[in-house]
Short mmCIF file of C-alpha atoms in Angstrom, two decimals:
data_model
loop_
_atom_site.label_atom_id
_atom_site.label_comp_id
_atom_site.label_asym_id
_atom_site.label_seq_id
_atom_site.Cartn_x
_atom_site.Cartn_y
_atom_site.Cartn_z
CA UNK A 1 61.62 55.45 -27.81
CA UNK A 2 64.27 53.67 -25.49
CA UNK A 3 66.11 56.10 -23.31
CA UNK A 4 64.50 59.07 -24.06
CA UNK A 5 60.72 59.13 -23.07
CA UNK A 6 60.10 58.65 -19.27
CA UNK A 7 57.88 59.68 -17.33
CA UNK A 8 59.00 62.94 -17.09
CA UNK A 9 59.14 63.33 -20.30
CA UNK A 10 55.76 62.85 -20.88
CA UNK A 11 54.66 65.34 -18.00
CA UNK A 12 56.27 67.81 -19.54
CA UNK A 13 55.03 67.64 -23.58
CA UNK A 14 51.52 67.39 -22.36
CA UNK A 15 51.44 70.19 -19.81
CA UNK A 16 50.09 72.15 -22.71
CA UNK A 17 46.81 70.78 -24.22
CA UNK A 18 47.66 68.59 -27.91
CA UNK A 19 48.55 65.39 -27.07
CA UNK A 20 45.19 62.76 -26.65
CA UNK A 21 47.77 59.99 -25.40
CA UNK A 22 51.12 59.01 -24.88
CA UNK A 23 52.88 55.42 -24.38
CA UNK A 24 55.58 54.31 -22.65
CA UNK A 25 58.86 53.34 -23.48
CA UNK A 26 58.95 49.51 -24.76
CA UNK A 27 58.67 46.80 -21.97
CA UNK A 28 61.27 44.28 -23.27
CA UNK A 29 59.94 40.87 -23.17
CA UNK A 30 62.01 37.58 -22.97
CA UNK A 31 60.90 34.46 -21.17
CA UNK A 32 59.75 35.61 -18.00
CA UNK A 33 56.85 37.07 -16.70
CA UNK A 34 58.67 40.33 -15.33
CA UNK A 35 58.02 41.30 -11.42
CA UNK A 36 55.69 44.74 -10.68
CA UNK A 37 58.87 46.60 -10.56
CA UNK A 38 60.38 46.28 -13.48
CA UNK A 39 56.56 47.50 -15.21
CA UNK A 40 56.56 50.25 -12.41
CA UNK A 41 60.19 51.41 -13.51
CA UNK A 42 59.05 51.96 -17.04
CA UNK A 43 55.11 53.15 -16.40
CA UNK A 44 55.43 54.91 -13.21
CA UNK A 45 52.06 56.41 -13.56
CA UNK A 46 50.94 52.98 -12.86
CA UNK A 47 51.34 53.46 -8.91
CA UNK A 48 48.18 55.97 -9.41
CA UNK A 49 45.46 52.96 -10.07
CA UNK A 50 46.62 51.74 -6.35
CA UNK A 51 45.37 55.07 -4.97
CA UNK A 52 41.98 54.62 -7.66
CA UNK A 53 43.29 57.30 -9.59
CA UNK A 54 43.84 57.25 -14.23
CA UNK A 55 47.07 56.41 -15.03
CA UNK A 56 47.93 59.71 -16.69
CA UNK A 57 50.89 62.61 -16.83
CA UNK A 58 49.70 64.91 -13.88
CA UNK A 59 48.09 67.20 -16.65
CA UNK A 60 45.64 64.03 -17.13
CA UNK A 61 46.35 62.47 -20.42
CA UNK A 62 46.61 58.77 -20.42
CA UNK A 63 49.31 56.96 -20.44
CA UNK A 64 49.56 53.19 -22.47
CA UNK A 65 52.25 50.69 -21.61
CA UNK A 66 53.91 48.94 -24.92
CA UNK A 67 55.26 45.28 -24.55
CA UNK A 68 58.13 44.19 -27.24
CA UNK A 69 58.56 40.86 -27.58
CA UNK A 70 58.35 37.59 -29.75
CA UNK A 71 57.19 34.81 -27.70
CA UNK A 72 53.31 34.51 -27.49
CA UNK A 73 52.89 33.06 -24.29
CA UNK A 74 55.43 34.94 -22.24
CA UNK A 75 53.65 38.29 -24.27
CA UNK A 76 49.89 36.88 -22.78
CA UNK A 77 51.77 36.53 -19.34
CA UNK A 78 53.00 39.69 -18.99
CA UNK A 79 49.68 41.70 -20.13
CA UNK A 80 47.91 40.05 -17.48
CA UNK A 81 50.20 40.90 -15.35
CA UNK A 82 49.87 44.77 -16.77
CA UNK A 83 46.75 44.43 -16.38
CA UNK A 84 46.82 43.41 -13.00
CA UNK A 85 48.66 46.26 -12.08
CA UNK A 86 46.16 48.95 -13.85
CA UNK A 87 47.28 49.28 -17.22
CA UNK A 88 44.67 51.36 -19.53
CA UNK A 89 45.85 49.29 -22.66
CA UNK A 90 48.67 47.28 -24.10
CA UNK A 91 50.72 48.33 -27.44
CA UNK A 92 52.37 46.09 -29.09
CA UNK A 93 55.71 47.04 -30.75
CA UNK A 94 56.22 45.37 -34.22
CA UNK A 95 58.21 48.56 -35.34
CA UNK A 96 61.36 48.87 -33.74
CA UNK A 97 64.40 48.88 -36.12
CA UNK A 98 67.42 48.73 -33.57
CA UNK A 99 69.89 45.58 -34.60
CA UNK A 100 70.36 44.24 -31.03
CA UNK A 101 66.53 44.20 -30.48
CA UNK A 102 66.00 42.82 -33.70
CA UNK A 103 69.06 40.30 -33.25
CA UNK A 104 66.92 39.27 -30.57
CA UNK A 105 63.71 38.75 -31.98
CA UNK A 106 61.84 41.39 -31.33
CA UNK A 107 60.27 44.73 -32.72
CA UNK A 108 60.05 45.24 -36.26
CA UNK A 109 62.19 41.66 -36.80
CA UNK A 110 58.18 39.69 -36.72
CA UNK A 111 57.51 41.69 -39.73
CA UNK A 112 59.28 39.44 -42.01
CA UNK A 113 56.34 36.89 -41.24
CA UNK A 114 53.17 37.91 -40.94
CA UNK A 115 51.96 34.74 -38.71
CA UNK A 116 53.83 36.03 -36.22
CA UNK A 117 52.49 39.31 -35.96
CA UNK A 118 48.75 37.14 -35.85
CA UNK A 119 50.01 35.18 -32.97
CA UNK A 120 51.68 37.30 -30.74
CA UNK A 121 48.86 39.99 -31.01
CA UNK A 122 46.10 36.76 -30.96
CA UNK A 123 47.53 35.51 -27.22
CA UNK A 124 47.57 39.25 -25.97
CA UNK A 125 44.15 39.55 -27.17
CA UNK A 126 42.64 35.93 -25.43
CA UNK A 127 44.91 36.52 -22.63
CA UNK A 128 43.34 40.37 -21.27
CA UNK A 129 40.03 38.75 -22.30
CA UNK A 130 38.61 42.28 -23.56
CA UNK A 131 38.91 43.88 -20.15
CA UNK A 132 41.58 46.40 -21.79
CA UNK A 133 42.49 46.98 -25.35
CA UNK A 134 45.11 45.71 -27.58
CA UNK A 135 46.77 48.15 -29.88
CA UNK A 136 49.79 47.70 -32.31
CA UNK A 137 52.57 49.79 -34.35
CA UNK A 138 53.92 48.47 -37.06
CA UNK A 139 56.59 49.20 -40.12
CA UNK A 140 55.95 48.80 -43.72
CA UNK A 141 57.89 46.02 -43.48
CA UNK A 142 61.30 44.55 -42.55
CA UNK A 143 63.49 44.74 -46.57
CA UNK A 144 60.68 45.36 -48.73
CA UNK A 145 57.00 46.85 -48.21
CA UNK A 146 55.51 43.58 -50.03
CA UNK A 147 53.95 42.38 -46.64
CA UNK A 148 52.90 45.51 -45.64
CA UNK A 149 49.11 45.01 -46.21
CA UNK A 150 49.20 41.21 -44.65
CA UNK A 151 51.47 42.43 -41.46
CA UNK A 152 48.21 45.29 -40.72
CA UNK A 153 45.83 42.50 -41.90
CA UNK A 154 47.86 40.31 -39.22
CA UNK A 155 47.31 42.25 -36.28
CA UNK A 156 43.89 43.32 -36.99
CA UNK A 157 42.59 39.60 -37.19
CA UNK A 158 44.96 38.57 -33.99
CA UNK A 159 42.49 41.09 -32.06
CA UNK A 160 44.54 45.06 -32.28
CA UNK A 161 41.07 48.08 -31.62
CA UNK A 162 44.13 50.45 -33.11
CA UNK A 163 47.03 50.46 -36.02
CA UNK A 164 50.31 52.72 -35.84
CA UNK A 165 51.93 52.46 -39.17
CA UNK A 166 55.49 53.95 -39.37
CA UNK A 167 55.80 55.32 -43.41
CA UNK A 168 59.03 53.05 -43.76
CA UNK A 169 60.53 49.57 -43.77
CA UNK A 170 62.87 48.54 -40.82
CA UNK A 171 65.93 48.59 -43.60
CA UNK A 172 65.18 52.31 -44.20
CA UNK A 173 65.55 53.13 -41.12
CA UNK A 174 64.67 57.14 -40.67
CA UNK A 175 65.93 58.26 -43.66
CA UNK A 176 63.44 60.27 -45.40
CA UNK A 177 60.96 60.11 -46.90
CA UNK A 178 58.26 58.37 -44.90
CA UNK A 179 56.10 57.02 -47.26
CA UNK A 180 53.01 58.06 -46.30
CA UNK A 181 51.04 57.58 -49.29
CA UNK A 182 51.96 53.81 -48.18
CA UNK A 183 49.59 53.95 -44.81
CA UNK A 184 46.44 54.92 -47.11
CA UNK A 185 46.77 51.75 -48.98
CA UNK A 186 47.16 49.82 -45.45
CA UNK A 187 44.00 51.70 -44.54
CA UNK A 188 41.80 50.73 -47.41
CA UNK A 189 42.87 47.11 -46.43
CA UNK A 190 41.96 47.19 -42.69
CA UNK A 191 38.73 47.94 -40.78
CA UNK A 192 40.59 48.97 -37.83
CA UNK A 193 41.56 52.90 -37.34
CA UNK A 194 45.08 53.59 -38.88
CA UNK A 195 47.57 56.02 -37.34
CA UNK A 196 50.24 57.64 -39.29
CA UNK A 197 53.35 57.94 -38.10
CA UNK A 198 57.12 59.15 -39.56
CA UNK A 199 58.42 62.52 -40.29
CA UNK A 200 55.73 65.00 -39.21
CA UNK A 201 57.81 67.84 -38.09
CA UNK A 202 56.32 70.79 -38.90
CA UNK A 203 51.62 71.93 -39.55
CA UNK A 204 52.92 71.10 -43.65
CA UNK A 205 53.98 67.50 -42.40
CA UNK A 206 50.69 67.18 -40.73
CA UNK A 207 48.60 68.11 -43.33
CA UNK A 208 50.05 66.07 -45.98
CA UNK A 209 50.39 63.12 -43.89
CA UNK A 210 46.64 63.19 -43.24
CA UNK A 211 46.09 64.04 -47.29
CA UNK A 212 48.41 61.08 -48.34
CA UNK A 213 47.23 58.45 -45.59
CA UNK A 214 43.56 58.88 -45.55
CA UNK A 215 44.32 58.86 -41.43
CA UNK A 216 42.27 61.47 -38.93
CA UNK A 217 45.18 60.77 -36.49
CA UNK A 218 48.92 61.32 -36.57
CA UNK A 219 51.76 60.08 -33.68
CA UNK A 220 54.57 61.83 -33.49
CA UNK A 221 57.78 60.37 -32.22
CA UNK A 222 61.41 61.99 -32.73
CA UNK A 223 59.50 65.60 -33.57
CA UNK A 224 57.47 65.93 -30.15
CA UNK A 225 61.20 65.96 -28.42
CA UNK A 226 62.16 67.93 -31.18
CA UNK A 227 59.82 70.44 -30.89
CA UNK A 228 57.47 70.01 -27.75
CA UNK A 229 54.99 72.71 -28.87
CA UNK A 230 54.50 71.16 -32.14
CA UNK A 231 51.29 69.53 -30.92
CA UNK A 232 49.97 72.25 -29.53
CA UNK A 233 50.14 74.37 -32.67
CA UNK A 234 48.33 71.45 -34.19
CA UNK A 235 45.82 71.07 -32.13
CA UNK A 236 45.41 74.80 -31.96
CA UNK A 237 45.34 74.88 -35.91
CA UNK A 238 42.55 72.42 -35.73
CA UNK A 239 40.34 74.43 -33.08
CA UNK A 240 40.96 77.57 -34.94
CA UNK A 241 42.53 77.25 -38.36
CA UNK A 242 44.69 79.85 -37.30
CA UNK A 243 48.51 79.23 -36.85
CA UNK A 244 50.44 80.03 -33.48
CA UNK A 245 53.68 81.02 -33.79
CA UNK A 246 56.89 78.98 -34.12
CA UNK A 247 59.04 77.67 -31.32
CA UNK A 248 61.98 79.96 -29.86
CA UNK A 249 64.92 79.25 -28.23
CA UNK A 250 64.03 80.56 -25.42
CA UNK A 251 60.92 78.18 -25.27
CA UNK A 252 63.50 75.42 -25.84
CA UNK A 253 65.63 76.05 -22.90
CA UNK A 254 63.14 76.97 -20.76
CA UNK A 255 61.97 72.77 -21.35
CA UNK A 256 65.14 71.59 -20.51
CA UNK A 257 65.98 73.55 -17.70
CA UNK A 258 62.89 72.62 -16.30
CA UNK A 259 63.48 68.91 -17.12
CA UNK A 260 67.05 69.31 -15.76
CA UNK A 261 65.48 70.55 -12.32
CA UNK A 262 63.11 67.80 -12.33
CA UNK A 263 65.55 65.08 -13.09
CA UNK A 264 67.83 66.63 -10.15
CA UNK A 265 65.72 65.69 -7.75
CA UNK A 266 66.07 61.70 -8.23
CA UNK A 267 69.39 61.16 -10.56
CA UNK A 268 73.05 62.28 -10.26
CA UNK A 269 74.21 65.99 -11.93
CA UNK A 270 76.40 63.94 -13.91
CA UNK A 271 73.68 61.51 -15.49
CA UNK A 272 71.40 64.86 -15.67
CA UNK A 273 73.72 66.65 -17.97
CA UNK A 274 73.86 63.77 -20.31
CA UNK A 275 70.26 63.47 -20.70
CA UNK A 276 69.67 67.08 -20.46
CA UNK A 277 72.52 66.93 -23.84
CA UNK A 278 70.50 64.22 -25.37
CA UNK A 279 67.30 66.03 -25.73
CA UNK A 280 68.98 69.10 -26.60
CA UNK A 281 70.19 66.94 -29.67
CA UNK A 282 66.87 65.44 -30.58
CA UNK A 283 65.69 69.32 -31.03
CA UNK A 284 68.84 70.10 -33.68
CA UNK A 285 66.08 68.20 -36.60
CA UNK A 286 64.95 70.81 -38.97
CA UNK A 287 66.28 73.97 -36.42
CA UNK A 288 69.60 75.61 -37.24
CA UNK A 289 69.57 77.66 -33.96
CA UNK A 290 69.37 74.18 -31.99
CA UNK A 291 71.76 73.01 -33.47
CA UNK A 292 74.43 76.21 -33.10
CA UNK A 293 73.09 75.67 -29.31
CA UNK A 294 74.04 72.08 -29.25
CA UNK A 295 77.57 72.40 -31.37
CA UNK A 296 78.44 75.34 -28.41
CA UNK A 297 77.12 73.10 -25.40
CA UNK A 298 78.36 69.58 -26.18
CA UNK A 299 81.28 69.62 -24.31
CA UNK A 300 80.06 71.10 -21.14
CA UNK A 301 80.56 68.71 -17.91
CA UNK A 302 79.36 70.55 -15.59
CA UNK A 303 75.34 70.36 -15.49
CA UNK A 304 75.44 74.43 -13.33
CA UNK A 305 77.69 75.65 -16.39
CA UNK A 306 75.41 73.62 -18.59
CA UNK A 307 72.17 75.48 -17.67
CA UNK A 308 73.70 78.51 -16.99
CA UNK A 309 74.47 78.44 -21.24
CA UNK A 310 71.26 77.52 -21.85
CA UNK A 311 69.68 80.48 -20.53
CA UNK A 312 72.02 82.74 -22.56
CA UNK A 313 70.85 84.14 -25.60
CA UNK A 314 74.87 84.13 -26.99
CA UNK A 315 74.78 81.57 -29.55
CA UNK A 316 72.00 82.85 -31.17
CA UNK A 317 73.82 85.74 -32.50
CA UNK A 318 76.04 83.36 -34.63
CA UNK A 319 75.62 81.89 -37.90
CA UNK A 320 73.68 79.04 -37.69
CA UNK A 321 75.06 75.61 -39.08
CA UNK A 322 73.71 74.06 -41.88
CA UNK A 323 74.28 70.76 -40.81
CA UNK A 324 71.48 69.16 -39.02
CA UNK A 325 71.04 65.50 -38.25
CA UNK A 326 68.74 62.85 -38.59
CA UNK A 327 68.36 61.63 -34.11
CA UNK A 328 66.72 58.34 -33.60
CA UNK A 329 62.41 57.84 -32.50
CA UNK A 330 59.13 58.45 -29.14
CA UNK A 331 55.60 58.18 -29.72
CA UNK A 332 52.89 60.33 -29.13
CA UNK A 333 49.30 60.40 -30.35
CA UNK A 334 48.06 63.76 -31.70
#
């Protein structure tokens, strides 16, 4: 999830108890092995193994760093080089649909040959040597889902302990459905656990994502931004099989005001209120009173006048809009 889950972020959506672990935003790949800084920039966490200490959000869940890239040896150069620098595991990223990154070879662009997948996964796997795991998340596909099974088959005989499957090909993009029904048949395929993944937004998503896949585990990407309590009422419904009630507005703001302060104290106001906007969109999916928030706030400049709307309770007396909009992918293991 480029641009949208740092560090932060992630402290944050797992200061209540839900998520088992998160991963980092994709380490992009090219035909270098990258200096410290560039893997300390994207997994900050990392500077905790210098001081012996997990590399984990502050509330103590882990914290795996994703590569994205085509070429296997440069890929085997920079996991050591994770790995050097304490990373718990690597994830590989097979599922990306953006054009540039595809244009450039990477994410879900290796899914239209499944020798790919095998050898990029394959010289991660010889190159850590066991000492840390290899995971992978994949798409059903790039056009079509008729490599699906042989793309999962792929990575589990290149060396991936782990599967993400994302319910749909790279050409569907997000548009629903996910096809979930289309991870259980990957499962029955693969020895290796199977995540699903895609459009599990609300406890109903959950539970039919689980029915249809055959998976005990779900990530969630664009919906933990969406709605950071989400995994907590999961993982509450699981302890107790009772439901907790749904998110407010108020719960909403209170995130992002808290993010905004946080952010404050290492970026410009101006770049604050734009990302402070940005996840304020990703929580329009699926609620109307978001979205009437985000149609009323859009315009503001100033990032004082900004959280100053937040905190007011005015929009919520309006009619909602219908309107609400598909907002592009993080991921998060529940």
């Amino acid at each position: 999830m480029e641009g949208v889950i740092d560090a932060l972020t992630r402290d944050l959506l797992t200061r209540e108890a839900g998520f088992d672990w998160t991963v980092t935003e994709f380490v992009r790949v090219i035909d270098a092995r990258l200096p410290p800084r560039v893997f300390y920039k994207h997994c900050p966490e990392l500077l905790q193994s210098l001081k012996q200490s997990p590399v984990a959000t502050p509330s103590g869940v882990p914290v795996h760093l994703q590569l994205l890239g085509s070429d296997p040896l440069t890929l085997a150069a920079n996991a050591r080089q994770a790995r050097e620098l304490g990373a718990l595991s690597i994830d590989m990223n097979f599922g990306c649909p953006a054009k540039l990154v595809n244009r450039h070879d990477g994410g879900a662009a290796l899914l239209r040959d499944p020798e790919r997948v095998f050898d990029a996964v394959r010289a991660v796997a010889d190159a850590l040597d066991g000492d840390i795991p290899v995971t992978a998340k994949i798409r059903l596909g790039f056009s079509n889902r008729l490599q699906a099974v042989a793309c999962a088959q792929a990575a589990q005989a290149g060396g991936a302990s782990q599967l993400v499957v994302h319910g749909r090909t790279r050409d569907e993009g997000y548009r629903p459905p996910a096809h979930w029904e289309w991870i259980g048949r990957i499962r029955q395929h693969i020895k290796i656990p199977v995540v699903a993944n895609g459009d599990i937004w609300t406890l109903e998503d959950y539970w039919k994502a689980r029915t249809l896949s055959g998976c005990d585990d779900v990530m969630l990407g664009r919906a933990a931004l969406a709605d950071p309590w989400l995994a907590p009422r999961i993982r509450h419904w699981q302890a107790t099989g009772q439901r907790l009630p749904e998110t407010t507005w108020r719960m909403r703001a209170e995130t992002l005001c808290t993010y905004a302060d946080l952010q404050c104290q290492k970026l410009p106001e101006k770049v604050v209120t734009s990302l402070v906007k940005q996840w304020l969109a990703q929580m329009r999916q699926g609620n109307a009173e978001a979205n009437a928030h985000f149609q009323h706030l859009k315009r503001i400049t100033r990032l004082d006048d900004l959280l100053q709307a937040l905190a007011s309770s005015e929009v919520s007396e309006r009619k909602p809009h219908k309107a609400l909009i598909q907002t592009p992918d993080i991921t998060t293991h529940v």
